[in-house]
Structures are given as C-alpha cells and as structure tokens.
Coordinates of C-alpha atoms in Angstrom, one line a residue:
A1 CA 78.1 108.4 36.3
V2 CA 79.1 105.6 34.0
L3 CA 77.0 103.9 31.3
G4 CA 77.8 100.3 30.2
N5 CA 76.1 97.5 28.4
L6 CA 75.5 93.8 28.9
K7 CA 77.3 91.4 26.6
S8 CA 74.7 88.7 27.4
G9 CA 72.3 87.7 30.1
D10 CA 70.0 85.0 31.4
L11 CA 67.8 85.6 34.4
H12 CA 65.1 83.4 36.0
L13 CA 63.0 85.2 38.5
G14 CA 61.7 83.2 41.4
R15 CA 64.4 80.5 41.3
E16 CA 66.1 79.5 44.6
K17 CA 69.2 78.2 42.7
S18 CA 70.8 78.6 39.3
A19 CA 68.9 81.8 38.6
G20 CA 71.1 83.1 35.8
K21 CA 74.1 84.9 34.7
L22 CA 74.8 88.5 33.4
E23 CA 77.9 89.4 31.5
F24 CA 79.0 93.0 31.4
D25 CA 81.0 94.3 28.4
M26 CA 83.5 96.4 30.3
R27 CA 84.8 97.8 27.0
S28 CA 81.4 99.5 26.4
F29 CA 81.7 101.6 29.6
V30 CA 81.6 105.4 29.1
A31 CA 82.0 107.9 31.8
D32 CA 79.8 111.0 32.5
T33 CA 77.2 110.6 29.8
A34 CA 74.2 112.9 30.1
D35 CA 71.9 109.8 30.3
A36 CA 73.9 108.2 33.1
R37 CA 74.1 111.5 35.1
R38 CA 70.4 112.0 34.8
Y39 CA 69.6 108.4 35.8
I40 CA 71.4 108.8 39.2
G41 CA 70.3 112.4 39.7
L42 CA 73.5 114.4 38.9
K43 CA 72.9 117.9 37.6
G44 CA 74.9 119.5 34.9
E45 CA 77.1 118.0 32.2
T46 CA 80.8 117.2 31.8
D47 CA 82.6 118.6 28.8
R48 CA 83.4 116.0 26.1
G49 CA 87.2 116.3 26.6
T50 CA 87.0 115.7 30.3
A51 CA 84.6 112.8 29.9
Q52 CA 86.9 111.2 27.3
K53 CA 89.9 111.5 29.7
V54 CA 87.9 110.0 32.6
T55 CA 86.7 107.1 30.3
S56 CA 90.3 106.5 29.2
N57 CA 91.6 106.4 32.7
M58 CA 88.7 104.1 33.9
L59 CA 89.2 101.6 31.1
G60 CA 93.0 101.7 31.2
P61 CA 95.5 99.5 33.0
G62 CA 95.5 101.5 36.2
V63 CA 91.8 101.0 37.0
L64 CA 89.5 98.4 35.2
N65 CA 92.2 97.2 32.8
V66 CA 89.7 96.1 30.2
A67 CA 92.5 94.8 27.9
S68 CA 93.0 92.0 30.5
F69 CA 89.5 91.9 32.0
P70 CA 87.0 92.7 29.2
I71 CA 84.1 91.0 30.9
A72 CA 82.6 91.3 34.4
T73 CA 80.0 88.7 35.5
L74 CA 77.2 88.3 38.0
E75 CA 76.5 84.6 38.5
I76 CA 73.0 84.7 40.1
V77 CA 72.6 82.0 42.6
S78 CA 69.0 82.8 43.6
S79 CA 66.3 85.3 42.8
K80 CA 63.7 84.8 45.5
K81 CA 60.4 86.8 45.4
Q82 CA 60.2 88.9 48.6
R83 CA 56.8 90.4 48.1
D84 CA 54.1 91.3 45.6
L85 CA 53.4 95.0 45.0
K86 CA 50.6 96.8 43.3
D87 CA 49.9 96.6 39.5
G88 CA 51.7 93.2 39.1
A89 CA 55.0 94.5 40.3
A90 CA 57.2 92.4 42.7
E91 CA 60.3 92.8 44.7
Y92 CA 63.0 90.1 44.5
L93 CA 66.1 89.4 46.5
L94 CA 69.0 88.5 44.2
E95 CA 72.1 86.8 45.5
G96 CA 75.2 85.9 43.5
D97 CA 78.8 86.1 42.8
F98 CA 80.0 89.3 41.1
T99 CA 83.3 89.0 39.4
L100 CA 85.2 92.1 38.4
H101 CA 88.9 92.5 37.6
G102 CA 89.3 88.7 38.0
V103 CA 88.0 88.7 41.6
A104 CA 84.7 87.3 42.8
R105 CA 82.7 88.6 45.7
R106 CA 79.2 87.5 47.0
I107 CA 76.6 90.2 46.8
R108 CA 72.9 90.5 47.8
F109 CA 70.5 93.2 46.7
T110 CA 66.8 93.8 46.1
A111 CA 65.4 94.4 42.6
L112 CA 62.0 95.8 41.6
D113 CA 60.2 93.9 38.7
E114 CA 57.5 95.9 36.9
P115 CA 55.8 94.0 34.0
K116 CA 55.4 96.3 31.0
K117 CA 54.2 95.4 27.5
G118 CA 54.9 91.7 28.0
W119 CA 58.4 92.2 29.4
H120 CA 59.9 92.4 32.9
H121 CA 61.4 95.8 33.7
L122 CA 63.9 95.0 36.4
R123 CA 65.8 97.7 38.4
G124 CA 68.1 97.3 41.3
R125 CA 71.4 98.5 42.7
F126 CA 74.3 97.3 44.9
A127 CA 77.5 98.8 46.3
I128 CA 81.1 97.5 45.9
R129 CA 84.5 98.7 47.2
Q130 CA 87.0 98.8 44.3
T131 CA 89.8 97.7 46.7
D132 CA 87.8 94.5 47.4
F133 CA 88.4 93.6 43.7
G134 CA 92.1 94.6 43.6
I135 CA 91.4 98.0 42.0
T136 CA 93.1 101.1 43.3
P137 CA 90.6 104.0 43.0
F138 CA 91.7 106.7 40.5
S139 CA 93.2 109.9 41.9
T140 CA 95.4 112.7 40.6
A141 CA 96.7 116.0 41.8
L142 CA 98.1 114.5 45.0
G143 CA 94.7 113.1 45.8
A144 CA 92.8 116.3 45.3
I145 CA 90.8 114.8 42.4
G146 CA 89.7 111.2 42.5
V147 CA 87.0 108.5 42.8
T148 CA 85.8 107.1 46.1
D149 CA 86.5 103.5 46.9
E150 CA 82.8 102.6 47.3
L151 CA 80.8 102.7 44.1
T152 CA 77.1 102.1 43.6
I153 CA 76.2 100.0 40.5
F154 CA 72.7 100.6 39.2
G155 CA 71.0 98.0 37.0
D156 CA 68.1 98.7 34.6
L157 CA 67.2 95.6 32.6
W158 CA 64.4 94.6 30.2
V159 CA 63.9 90.8 30.5
R160 CA 61.9 88.9 28.0
P161 CA 59.7 86.2 29.7
E162 CA 60.5 82.6 28.8
Q163 CA 58.5 81.2 26.0
P164 CA 56.7 77.9 26.2
L165 CA 58.9 75.1 24.9
A166 CA 57.8 73.3 21.7
D167 CA 60.3 70.5 22.4
K168 CA 61.5 69.7 25.9
S169 CA 65.0 69.1 24.7
E170 CA 65.4 72.8 23.5
E171 CA 66.7 75.6 25.7
P172 CA 64.1 78.3 26.6
V173 CA 64.1 81.4 24.5
R174 CA 65.4 84.5 26.5

C-alpha cells in the first residue's frame, strides 16, 4: 500500500485523442501509510520503522531509482465515455502511455466519474508488471520477503471542470 501525489495533471473527459497528461511525483511516494492500507482494504498497520525501510528501498536505486527517474507520466491518448450511470456518474475507457523508470507501455483501464460539488471525482485502477519497466521486484532473506512483480495502481483524482474561455487565445483553466 503506497501513497503518492501528482506533480501536475490535465485531463479532458470524452476526448478521442489528446485527452491529457498526468505527472506523478515519484519522490512523494510513501509505503504502508494507514490511509493507503485502508483504501485498498488491508487490515492492520505497519510500524513506522518498517514503513520507513520499505519506503527507502522502494525509492532507492534498486527499485524506483527516483534520483534518476523522479517523474512517471501517463500520456492519455483517449478518454471515451463507455456508459452513463445513475446520478450523473459515467464510466470512461482511458487509454494511454504510462512511462515509469524511463520505459513507456500502453495501458487501458476504466474509470468511474462521479460529479460532486462542481468537480469530477474520478477513480480507476490498472495493473503493471515491474519487470516490464526494467524494475527488479524487491526481495530479501533469499526471497522469503518481497514484492510481487504485478502491482495494481489505484487512482483517485478530483478534476476541476474546464471554465468557459473569455479569450479564445487563452488556455482553459484546469
């Protein structure tokens, strides 16, 4: 259970091309936070010392190597609406190129958009294999303790709708 932040983002729901880009601040990633564990349904807590060791290993040169690769990106090629749901919610199919550790791979996943208080609350998830991105999954104690190759990445975003443009030459506010 890892919690991380976006550095920046731009997303256009319903576009069939050039639908946006998300930049993940890899240096912000922290392992085994209580919030992250709760979000994915893990019970219990990890002691602070163990969580700090796991975070240090994850960010270090043997895994994510954030000194060399501080940003991961999702270049969103399309965000097509799949269907309308009740209460104004909708399901979108997002497709794009996810770049991690300097390696890009095409991904596709569905995301749920629930309008709330004038914003879009967008949630989705996709799986990756670390080895597909040139990362060797962490293990220690002769492999008795480690992280699986396949990881699920959960996204929970609040997206501000585009504002009407006063001047057509200006970029939309996001």
